[in-house]
């Protein structure tokens, strides 16, 4: 089996619709997929229908924004009861926060001459936009040649469109996932830029809060990263997960299903279900 438990659709910051995403996953050899859009459940029903029509296994998922101290971290929830009241409430809260941020970004961009940015970004996203949609809007308007330059000049840290949100604490998000009967996975832990000491401290807290697993494999990684994370998972009694973190075609390091092999020293999270 090829199991990919982290990917995004147009319902958050991905390029493909949920059904298109499942079709591409199938073409890439994925046999079990989880859609884990940022702070929303909106694409799950369509993705499940598409996956089942392709005879793929499908796991309901989400990627929650949260914080550990002052550091922003992402927590993936898998195998959720999407009708859970605490889950629905948290999704609504996160969605409102994102909308307020996006409207503020729109107002900020208007001051530099980008007219009606929020509505147009919504059109690009076919729903509530993410920052990549604002970046694409800046490209479309000819202000920058590509999305990377859009972040560097307008949307990145300290720039006009840099609107910070106070996401809920890690333990609060883990509690929400557990209340929905799901499993909580610390997403791409090697990508937060932490020293190994701070990374271990974060994983220790995550385990104490009731977290179930850490993402051992996140797309294409340097040699040795997966085994090091597997060792940390073992140290704190956590299982391992894996995913491509796919957002759009054309990024081979995040291609669906291209995620290597989970080290044998860690227990796979999918044994949970």
PDB file of C-alpha atoms in Angstrom:
ATOM      1  CA  UNK A   1       0.000   0.000   0.000  1.00  0.00           C
ATOM      2  CA  UNK A   2       0.971   3.624  -0.556  1.00  0.00           C
ATOM      3  CA  UNK A   3      -0.470   5.655   2.309  1.00  0.00           C
ATOM      4  CA  UNK A   4      -0.529   9.466   2.108  1.00  0.00           C
ATOM      5  CA  UNK A   5      -2.072  11.106   5.175  1.00  0.00           C
ATOM      6  CA  UNK A   6      -1.349  14.789   4.522  1.00  0.00           C
ATOM      7  CA  UNK A   7      -2.564  16.718   1.454  1.00  0.00           C
ATOM      8  CA  UNK A   8      -4.472  19.883   0.571  1.00  0.00           C
ATOM      9  CA  UNK A   9      -7.233  20.870  -1.831  1.00  0.00           C
ATOM     10  CA  UNK A  10      -8.736  24.140  -3.038  1.00  0.00           C
ATOM     11  CA  UNK A  11     -10.779  24.189   0.162  1.00  0.00           C
ATOM     12  CA  UNK A  12      -7.691  25.583   1.899  1.00  0.00           C
ATOM     13  CA  UNK A  13      -4.488  26.441   0.042  1.00  0.00           C
ATOM     14  CA  UNK A  14      -4.228  23.670  -2.544  1.00  0.00           C
ATOM     15  CA  UNK A  15      -4.587  24.003  -6.310  1.00  0.00           C
ATOM     16  CA  UNK A  16      -6.946  21.070  -7.032  1.00  0.00           C
ATOM     17  CA  UNK A  17     -10.555  20.426  -6.126  1.00  0.00           C
ATOM     18  CA  UNK A  18     -11.110  17.549  -3.677  1.00  0.00           C
ATOM     19  CA  UNK A  19     -12.192  15.217  -6.489  1.00  0.00           C
ATOM     20  CA  UNK A  20      -9.293  16.255  -8.732  1.00  0.00           C
ATOM     21  CA  UNK A  21      -6.943  15.675  -5.811  1.00  0.00           C
ATOM     22  CA  UNK A  22      -8.204  12.121  -5.306  1.00  0.00           C
ATOM     23  CA  UNK A  23      -7.901  11.427  -9.034  1.00  0.00           C
ATOM     24  CA  UNK A  24      -4.278  12.602  -9.028  1.00  0.00           C
ATOM     25  CA  UNK A  25      -3.542  10.612  -5.868  1.00  0.00           C
ATOM     26  CA  UNK A  26      -4.921   7.504  -7.586  1.00  0.00           C
ATOM     27  CA  UNK A  27      -2.785   8.163 -10.676  1.00  0.00           C
ATOM     28  CA  UNK A  28       0.266   8.503  -8.416  1.00  0.00           C
ATOM     29  CA  UNK A  29      -0.390   5.090  -6.882  1.00  0.00           C
ATOM     30  CA  UNK A  30      -1.852   6.204  -3.550  1.00  0.00           C
ATOM     31  CA  UNK A  31      -4.088   3.515  -2.092  1.00  0.00           C
ATOM     32  CA  UNK A  32      -5.106   5.231   1.181  1.00  0.00           C
ATOM     33  CA  UNK A  33      -5.486   9.013   1.335  1.00  0.00           C
ATOM     34  CA  UNK A  34      -6.408  11.588   3.983  1.00  0.00           C
ATOM     35  CA  UNK A  35      -7.492  15.086   2.994  1.00  0.00           C
ATOM     36  CA  UNK A  36      -6.107  17.454   5.641  1.00  0.00           C
ATOM     37  CA  UNK A  37      -7.058  20.977   4.624  1.00  0.00           C
ATOM     38  CA  UNK A  38      -6.142  23.846   6.918  1.00  0.00           C
ATOM     39  CA  UNK A  39      -8.779  24.453   9.602  1.00  0.00           C
ATOM     40  CA  UNK A  40     -11.690  23.233   7.461  1.00  0.00           C
ATOM     41  CA  UNK A  41     -13.710  20.091   6.795  1.00  0.00           C
ATOM     42  CA  UNK A  42     -15.337  21.514   3.671  1.00  0.00           C
ATOM     43  CA  UNK A  43     -13.749  19.180   1.113  1.00  0.00           C
ATOM     44  CA  UNK A  44     -14.115  15.870   2.917  1.00  0.00           C
ATOM     45  CA  UNK A  45     -17.472  14.716   1.567  1.00  0.00           C
ATOM     46  CA  UNK A  46     -16.525  15.285  -2.077  1.00  0.00           C
ATOM     47  CA  UNK A  47     -13.076  13.758  -1.572  1.00  0.00           C
ATOM     48  CA  UNK A  48     -14.553  10.626   0.025  1.00  0.00           C
ATOM     49  CA  UNK A  49     -17.005  10.111  -2.846  1.00  0.00           C
ATOM     50  CA  UNK A  50     -14.183  10.475  -5.379  1.00  0.00           C
ATOM     51  CA  UNK A  51     -11.812   8.201  -3.453  1.00  0.00           C
ATOM     52  CA  UNK A  52     -14.389   5.462  -3.041  1.00  0.00           C
ATOM     53  CA  UNK A  53     -15.271   5.629  -6.744  1.00  0.00           C
ATOM     54  CA  UNK A  54     -11.578   4.954  -7.424  1.00  0.00           C
ATOM     55  CA  UNK A  55     -11.542   2.106  -4.868  1.00  0.00           C
ATOM     56  CA  UNK A  56      -9.122   4.014  -2.636  1.00  0.00           C
ATOM     57  CA  UNK A  57      -9.192   3.988   1.129  1.00  0.00           C
ATOM     58  CA  UNK A  58     -10.102   7.395   2.559  1.00  0.00           C
ATOM     59  CA  UNK A  59      -9.527   8.956   5.998  1.00  0.00           C
ATOM     60  CA  UNK A  60     -11.316  12.115   7.152  1.00  0.00           C
ATOM     61  CA  UNK A  61      -8.706  14.641   8.248  1.00  0.00           C
ATOM     62  CA  UNK A  62      -7.870  18.253   9.016  1.00  0.00           C
ATOM     63  CA  UNK A  63      -4.719  20.273   9.704  1.00  0.00           C
ATOM     64  CA  UNK A  64      -5.287  22.645  12.611  1.00  0.00           C
ATOM     65  CA  UNK A  65      -3.211  25.748  13.177  1.00  0.00           C
ATOM     66  CA  UNK A  66      -2.026  26.005  16.780  1.00  0.00           C
ATOM     67  CA  UNK A  67       0.841  27.310  18.867  1.00  0.00           C
ATOM     68  CA  UNK A  68       3.406  25.886  21.229  1.00  0.00           C
ATOM     69  CA  UNK A  69       4.448  28.842  23.345  1.00  0.00           C
ATOM     70  CA  UNK A  70       5.147  31.543  20.764  1.00  0.00           C
ATOM     71  CA  UNK A  71       5.826  29.073  17.949  1.00  0.00           C
ATOM     72  CA  UNK A  72       3.167  28.286  15.354  1.00  0.00           C
ATOM     73  CA  UNK A  73       2.728  24.531  14.879  1.00  0.00           C
ATOM     74  CA  UNK A  74       0.307  22.412  12.859  1.00  0.00           C
ATOM     75  CA  UNK A  75      -1.596  19.461  14.255  1.00  0.00           C
ATOM     76  CA  UNK A  76      -3.173  16.962  11.860  1.00  0.00           C
ATOM     77  CA  UNK A  77      -6.335  15.231  13.008  1.00  0.00           C
ATOM     78  CA  UNK A  78      -7.139  11.876  11.381  1.00  0.00           C
ATOM     79  CA  UNK A  79     -10.090   9.451  11.475  1.00  0.00           C
ATOM     80  CA  UNK A  80     -12.384  12.116  12.887  1.00  0.00           C
ATOM     81  CA  UNK A  81     -16.091  12.065  13.582  1.00  0.00           C
ATOM     82  CA  UNK A  82     -16.856  15.128  11.495  1.00  0.00           C
ATOM     83  CA  UNK A  83     -20.221  15.583  13.240  1.00  0.00           C
ATOM     84  CA  UNK A  84     -18.495  16.134  16.612  1.00  0.00           C
ATOM     85  CA  UNK A  85     -19.796  19.326  18.243  1.00  0.00           C
ATOM     86  CA  UNK A  86     -16.406  20.354  19.730  1.00  0.00           C
ATOM     87  CA  UNK A  87     -14.777  19.799  16.329  1.00  0.00           C
ATOM     88  CA  UNK A  88     -17.430  21.795  14.502  1.00  0.00           C
ATOM     89  CA  UNK A  89     -17.092  24.607  17.035  1.00  0.00           C
ATOM     90  CA  UNK A  90     -13.314  24.762  16.700  1.00  0.00           C
ATOM     91  CA  UNK A  91     -13.526  24.736  12.901  1.00  0.00           C
ATOM     92  CA  UNK A  92     -16.009  27.618  13.050  1.00  0.00           C
ATOM     93  CA  UNK A  93     -13.709  29.595  15.359  1.00  0.00           C
ATOM     94  CA  UNK A  94     -10.678  28.978  13.145  1.00  0.00           C
ATOM     95  CA  UNK A  95     -12.654  29.855  10.034  1.00  0.00           C
ATOM     96  CA  UNK A  96     -13.810  33.155  11.513  1.00  0.00           C
ATOM     97  CA  UNK A  97     -10.243  34.021  12.523  1.00  0.00           C
ATOM     98  CA  UNK A  98      -8.992  33.252   9.019  1.00  0.00           C
ATOM     99  CA  UNK A  99     -11.745  35.338   7.425  1.00  0.00           C
ATOM    100  CA  UNK A 100     -10.987  38.324   9.641  1.00  0.00           C
ATOM    101  CA  UNK A 101      -7.292  38.028   8.806  1.00  0.00           C
ATOM    102  CA  UNK A 102      -7.996  37.755   5.095  1.00  0.00           C
ATOM    103  CA  UNK A 103     -10.261  40.803   5.138  1.00  0.00           C
ATOM    104  CA  UNK A 104      -7.505  42.741   6.910  1.00  0.00           C
ATOM    105  CA  UNK A 105      -4.964  41.610   4.312  1.00  0.00           C
ATOM    106  CA  UNK A 106      -7.355  42.861   1.656  1.00  0.00           C
ATOM    107  CA  UNK A 107      -7.583  46.274   3.326  1.00  0.00           C
ATOM    108  CA  UNK A 108      -3.799  46.464   3.648  1.00  0.00           C
ATOM    109  CA  UNK A 109      -3.254  45.570  -0.008  1.00  0.00           C
ATOM    110  CA  UNK A 110      -5.818  48.193  -1.061  1.00  0.00           C
ATOM    111  CA  UNK A 111      -3.503  50.834   0.401  1.00  0.00           C
ATOM    112  CA  UNK A 112      -0.818  49.868  -2.125  1.00  0.00           C
ATOM    113  CA  UNK A 113      -3.262  49.918  -5.007  1.00  0.00           C
ATOM    114  CA  UNK A 114      -4.554  46.317  -5.129  1.00  0.00           C
ATOM    115  CA  UNK A 115      -8.284  46.851  -5.543  1.00  0.00           C
ATOM    116  CA  UNK A 116     -10.892  44.484  -4.065  1.00  0.00           C
ATOM    117  CA  UNK A 117      -8.179  42.012  -3.059  1.00  0.00           C
ATOM    118  CA  UNK A 118     -10.222  39.942  -0.612  1.00  0.00           C
ATOM    119  CA  UNK A 119     -13.125  39.266  -2.996  1.00  0.00           C
ATOM    120  CA  UNK A 120     -10.784  38.501  -5.873  1.00  0.00           C
ATOM    121  CA  UNK A 121      -8.699  36.159  -3.710  1.00  0.00           C
ATOM    122  CA  UNK A 122     -11.949  34.389  -2.743  1.00  0.00           C
ATOM    123  CA  UNK A 123     -12.707  33.978  -6.442  1.00  0.00           C
ATOM    124  CA  UNK A 124      -9.285  32.427  -7.009  1.00  0.00           C
ATOM    125  CA  UNK A 125      -9.756  30.070  -4.070  1.00  0.00           C
ATOM    126  CA  UNK A 126     -13.391  29.323  -4.884  1.00  0.00           C
ATOM    127  CA  UNK A 127     -13.998  29.907  -1.198  1.00  0.00           C
ATOM    128  CA  UNK A 128     -12.081  31.371   1.721  1.00  0.00           C
ATOM    129  CA  UNK A 129      -8.545  32.135   0.489  1.00  0.00           C
ATOM    130  CA  UNK A 130      -5.159  31.378   1.957  1.00  0.00           C
ATOM    131  CA  UNK A 131      -2.111  33.592   1.654  1.00  0.00           C
ATOM    132  CA  UNK A 132      -0.989  31.741  -1.523  1.00  0.00           C
ATOM    133  CA  UNK A 133      -4.158  33.017  -3.213  1.00  0.00           C
ATOM    134  CA  UNK A 134      -3.241  36.605  -2.326  1.00  0.00           C
ATOM    135  CA  UNK A 135       0.237  35.889  -3.670  1.00  0.00           C
ATOM    136  CA  UNK A 136      -1.244  34.646  -6.946  1.00  0.00           C
ATOM    137  CA  UNK A 137      -3.390  37.761  -7.125  1.00  0.00           C
ATOM    138  CA  UNK A 138      -0.277  39.932  -6.853  1.00  0.00           C
ATOM    139  CA  UNK A 139       1.296  37.919  -9.660  1.00  0.00           C
ATOM    140  CA  UNK A 140      -1.835  38.256 -11.793  1.00  0.00           C
ATOM    141  CA  UNK A 141      -1.836  42.020 -11.227  1.00  0.00           C
ATOM    142  CA  UNK A 142       1.766  42.244 -12.398  1.00  0.00           C
ATOM    143  CA  UNK A 143       3.191  43.523  -9.118  1.00  0.00           C
ATOM    144  CA  UNK A 144       5.604  40.594  -8.813  1.00  0.00           C
ATOM    145  CA  UNK A 145       6.873  37.897 -11.190  1.00  0.00           C
ATOM    146  CA  UNK A 146       6.048  34.926  -8.950  1.00  0.00           C
ATOM    147  CA  UNK A 147       4.549  33.859  -5.624  1.00  0.00           C
ATOM    148  CA  UNK A 148       7.924  33.683  -3.889  1.00  0.00           C
ATOM    149  CA  UNK A 149       8.507  37.369  -4.657  1.00  0.00           C
ATOM    150  CA  UNK A 150       4.968  38.183  -3.478  1.00  0.00           C
ATOM    151  CA  UNK A 151       5.763  36.782  -0.051  1.00  0.00           C
ATOM    152  CA  UNK A 152       9.164  38.435   0.051  1.00  0.00           C
ATOM    153  CA  UNK A 153       7.842  41.876  -0.861  1.00  0.00           C
ATOM    154  CA  UNK A 154       4.247  41.997   0.404  1.00  0.00           C
ATOM    155  CA  UNK A 155       3.082  39.019   2.480  1.00  0.00           C
ATOM    156  CA  UNK A 156       6.099  37.790   4.438  1.00  0.00           C
ATOM    157  CA  UNK A 157       7.233  38.655   7.940  1.00  0.00           C
ATOM    158  CA  UNK A 158       7.107  42.383   8.617  1.00  0.00           C
ATOM    159  CA  UNK A 159       5.553  43.249   5.254  1.00  0.00           C
ATOM    160  CA  UNK A 160       2.315  45.092   4.566  1.00  0.00           C
ATOM    161  CA  UNK A 161       0.247  41.894   4.297  1.00  0.00           C
ATOM    162  CA  UNK A 162       1.747  40.145   7.317  1.00  0.00           C
ATOM    163  CA  UNK A 163      -1.248  39.808   9.646  1.00  0.00           C
ATOM    164  CA  UNK A 164      -0.535  37.570  12.630  1.00  0.00           C
ATOM    165  CA  UNK A 165      -3.178  35.405  14.254  1.00  0.00           C
ATOM    166  CA  UNK A 166      -3.231  34.112  17.813  1.00  0.00           C
ATOM    167  CA  UNK A 167      -3.993  30.462  17.185  1.00  0.00           C
ATOM    168  CA  UNK A 168      -5.198  28.213  20.032  1.00  0.00           C
ATOM    169  CA  UNK A 169      -2.682  26.408  22.196  1.00  0.00           C
ATOM    170  CA  UNK A 170      -1.473  22.957  21.151  1.00  0.00           C
ATOM    171  CA  UNK A 171      -3.193  21.199  24.053  1.00  0.00           C
ATOM    172  CA  UNK A 172      -6.531  22.808  23.126  1.00  0.00           C
ATOM    173  CA  UNK A 173      -6.300  21.536  19.560  1.00  0.00           C
ATOM    174  CA  UNK A 174      -5.286  18.035  20.693  1.00  0.00           C
ATOM    175  CA  UNK A 175      -8.291  17.982  23.047  1.00  0.00           C
ATOM    176  CA  UNK A 176     -10.591  18.942  20.166  1.00  0.00           C
ATOM    177  CA  UNK A 177      -9.274  16.134  17.956  1.00  0.00           C
ATOM    178  CA  UNK A 178      -9.560  13.572  20.740  1.00  0.00           C
ATOM    179  CA  UNK A 179     -13.114  14.725  21.548  1.00  0.00           C
ATOM    180  CA  UNK A 180     -13.965  13.949  17.915  1.00  0.00           C
ATOM    181  CA  UNK A 181     -12.620  10.410  18.312  1.00  0.00           C
ATOM    182  CA  UNK A 182      -9.629  11.174  16.103  1.00  0.00           C
ATOM    183  CA  UNK A 183      -5.891  10.751  16.398  1.00  0.00           C
ATOM    184  CA  UNK A 184      -3.639  13.791  16.769  1.00  0.00           C
ATOM    185  CA  UNK A 185      -0.443  13.983  14.711  1.00  0.00           C
ATOM    186  CA  UNK A 186       2.271  16.621  15.048  1.00  0.00           C
ATOM    187  CA  UNK A 187       2.773  17.736  11.446  1.00  0.00           C
ATOM    188  CA  UNK A 188       6.220  18.026   9.784  1.00  0.00           C
ATOM    189  CA  UNK A 189       8.191  18.497  13.045  1.00  0.00           C
ATOM    190  CA  UNK A 190      11.526  18.893  11.242  1.00  0.00           C
ATOM    191  CA  UNK A 191      10.274  21.987   9.407  1.00  0.00           C
ATOM    192  CA  UNK A 192       9.865  24.353  12.363  1.00  0.00           C
ATOM    193  CA  UNK A 193      13.533  25.278  12.453  1.00  0.00           C
ATOM    194  CA  UNK A 194      13.996  24.150  16.060  1.00  0.00           C
ATOM    195  CA  UNK A 195      17.141  22.863  17.686  1.00  0.00           C
ATOM    196  CA  UNK A 196      16.939  19.187  18.554  1.00  0.00           C
ATOM    197  CA  UNK A 197      16.612  20.104  22.237  1.00  0.00           C
ATOM    198  CA  UNK A 198      13.597  22.346  21.574  1.00  0.00           C
ATOM    199  CA  UNK A 199      12.122  19.798  19.189  1.00  0.00           C
ATOM    200  CA  UNK A 200      12.301  17.108  21.871  1.00  0.00           C
ATOM    201  CA  UNK A 201      10.708  19.518  24.359  1.00  0.00           C
ATOM    202  CA  UNK A 202       7.857  20.219  21.946  1.00  0.00           C
ATOM    203  CA  UNK A 203       7.304  16.511  21.272  1.00  0.00           C
ATOM    204  CA  UNK A 204       7.403  15.799  25.018  1.00  0.00           C
ATOM    205  CA  UNK A 205       4.625  18.356  25.602  1.00  0.00           C
ATOM    206  CA  UNK A 206       2.635  17.012  22.651  1.00  0.00           C
ATOM    207  CA  UNK A 207       2.810  13.499  24.111  1.00  0.00           C
ATOM    208  CA  UNK A 208       1.812  14.785  27.551  1.00  0.00           C
ATOM    209  CA  UNK A 209      -1.232  16.515  26.045  1.00  0.00           C
ATOM    210  CA  UNK A 210      -2.418  13.209  24.589  1.00  0.00           C
ATOM    211  CA  UNK A 211      -0.940  13.402  21.082  1.00  0.00           C
ATOM    212  CA  UNK A 212      -0.777  10.089  19.256  1.00  0.00           C
ATOM    213  CA  UNK A 213       1.916  10.383  16.575  1.00  0.00           C
ATOM    214  CA  UNK A 214       4.418  12.599  14.829  1.00  0.00           C
ATOM    215  CA  UNK A 215       4.800  12.916  11.090  1.00  0.00           C
ATOM    216  CA  UNK A 216       7.984  10.971  10.444  1.00  0.00           C
ATOM    217  CA  UNK A 217       7.915  11.576   6.698  1.00  0.00           C
ATOM    218  CA  UNK A 218       6.741  14.848   5.121  1.00  0.00           C
ATOM    219  CA  UNK A 219       7.357  14.750   1.401  1.00  0.00           C
ATOM    220  CA  UNK A 220      10.956  14.426   0.245  1.00  0.00           C
ATOM    221  CA  UNK A 221      13.394  14.866   3.165  1.00  0.00           C
ATOM    222  CA  UNK A 222      17.178  14.859   3.617  1.00  0.00           C
ATOM    223  CA  UNK A 223      18.723  11.497   4.463  1.00  0.00           C
ATOM    224  CA  UNK A 224      18.538  10.626   8.147  1.00  0.00           C
ATOM    225  CA  UNK A 225      15.609  12.896   9.060  1.00  0.00           C
ATOM    226  CA  UNK A 226      13.001  10.123   9.116  1.00  0.00           C
ATOM    227  CA  UNK A 227      15.096   7.845  11.322  1.00  0.00           C
ATOM    228  CA  UNK A 228      15.894  10.676  13.729  1.00  0.00           C
ATOM    229  CA  UNK A 229      12.210  11.521  14.049  1.00  0.00           C
ATOM    230  CA  UNK A 230      11.401   7.840  14.480  1.00  0.00           C
ATOM    231  CA  UNK A 231      13.862   7.729  17.372  1.00  0.00           C
ATOM    232  CA  UNK A 232      12.176  10.741  18.978  1.00  0.00           C
ATOM    233  CA  UNK A 233       8.752   9.156  18.490  1.00  0.00           C
ATOM    234  CA  UNK A 234       9.954   5.997  20.224  1.00  0.00           C
ATOM    235  CA  UNK A 235      11.453   8.016  23.076  1.00  0.00           C
ATOM    236  CA  UNK A 236       8.086   9.580  23.881  1.00  0.00           C
ATOM    237  CA  UNK A 237       5.864   6.599  23.123  1.00  0.00           C
ATOM    238  CA  UNK A 238       4.360   8.019  19.945  1.00  0.00           C
ATOM    239  CA  UNK A 239       3.431   6.347  16.676  1.00  0.00           C
ATOM    240  CA  UNK A 240       4.534   7.543  13.245  1.00  0.00           C
ATOM    241  CA  UNK A 241       2.619   9.051  10.344  1.00  0.00           C
ATOM    242  CA  UNK A 242       3.533  10.069   6.817  1.00  0.00           C
ATOM    243  CA  UNK A 243       2.284  12.326   4.041  1.00  0.00           C
ATOM    244  CA  UNK A 244       3.342  14.323   1.035  1.00  0.00           C
ATOM    245  CA  UNK A 245       1.928  17.684   2.201  1.00  0.00           C
ATOM    246  CA  UNK A 246       0.865  18.087  -1.432  1.00  0.00           C
ATOM    247  CA  UNK A 247      -0.469  21.492  -2.478  1.00  0.00           C
ATOM    248  CA  UNK A 248      -0.102  21.699  -6.246  1.00  0.00           C
ATOM    249  CA  UNK A 249       1.327  19.894  -9.254  1.00  0.00           C
ATOM    250  CA  UNK A 250       4.856  20.776 -10.303  1.00  0.00           C
ATOM    251  CA  UNK A 251       6.491  20.465  -6.877  1.00  0.00           C
ATOM    252  CA  UNK A 252       8.182  17.040  -7.000  1.00  0.00           C
ATOM    253  CA  UNK A 253       9.346  17.246  -3.383  1.00  0.00           C
ATOM    254  CA  UNK A 254       5.667  17.304  -2.331  1.00  0.00           C
ATOM    255  CA  UNK A 255       4.168  14.993  -4.952  1.00  0.00           C
ATOM    256  CA  UNK A 256       1.325  12.740  -3.881  1.00  0.00           C
ATOM    257  CA  UNK A 257       2.569   9.330  -2.783  1.00  0.00           C
ATOM    258  CA  UNK A 258       6.262  10.234  -3.148  1.00  0.00           C
ATOM    259  CA  UNK A 259       7.048   9.812   0.519  1.00  0.00           C
ATOM    260  CA  UNK A 260       9.581   7.031   1.004  1.00  0.00           C
ATOM    261  CA  UNK A 261       9.278   4.259   3.579  1.00  0.00           C
ATOM    262  CA  UNK A 262       8.421   4.627   7.252  1.00  0.00           C
ATOM    263  CA  UNK A 263      11.287   3.286   9.421  1.00  0.00           C
ATOM    264  CA  UNK A 264      10.570  -0.147  10.855  1.00  0.00           C
ATOM    265  CA  UNK A 265      11.444   1.075  14.347  1.00  0.00           C
ATOM    266  CA  UNK A 266       8.242   3.135  14.611  1.00  0.00           C
ATOM    267  CA  UNK A 267       4.642   1.882  14.859  1.00  0.00           C
ATOM    268  CA  UNK A 268       2.504   3.234  11.993  1.00  0.00           C
ATOM    269  CA  UNK A 269      -0.442   5.354  13.068  1.00  0.00           C
ATOM    270  CA  UNK A 270      -2.731   3.523  10.649  1.00  0.00           C
ATOM    271  CA  UNK A 271      -2.538   0.467  12.872  1.00  0.00           C
ATOM    272  CA  UNK A 272      -4.758   2.549  15.170  1.00  0.00           C
ATOM    273  CA  UNK A 273      -7.689   1.951  12.858  1.00  0.00           C
TER     274      UNK A 273
END
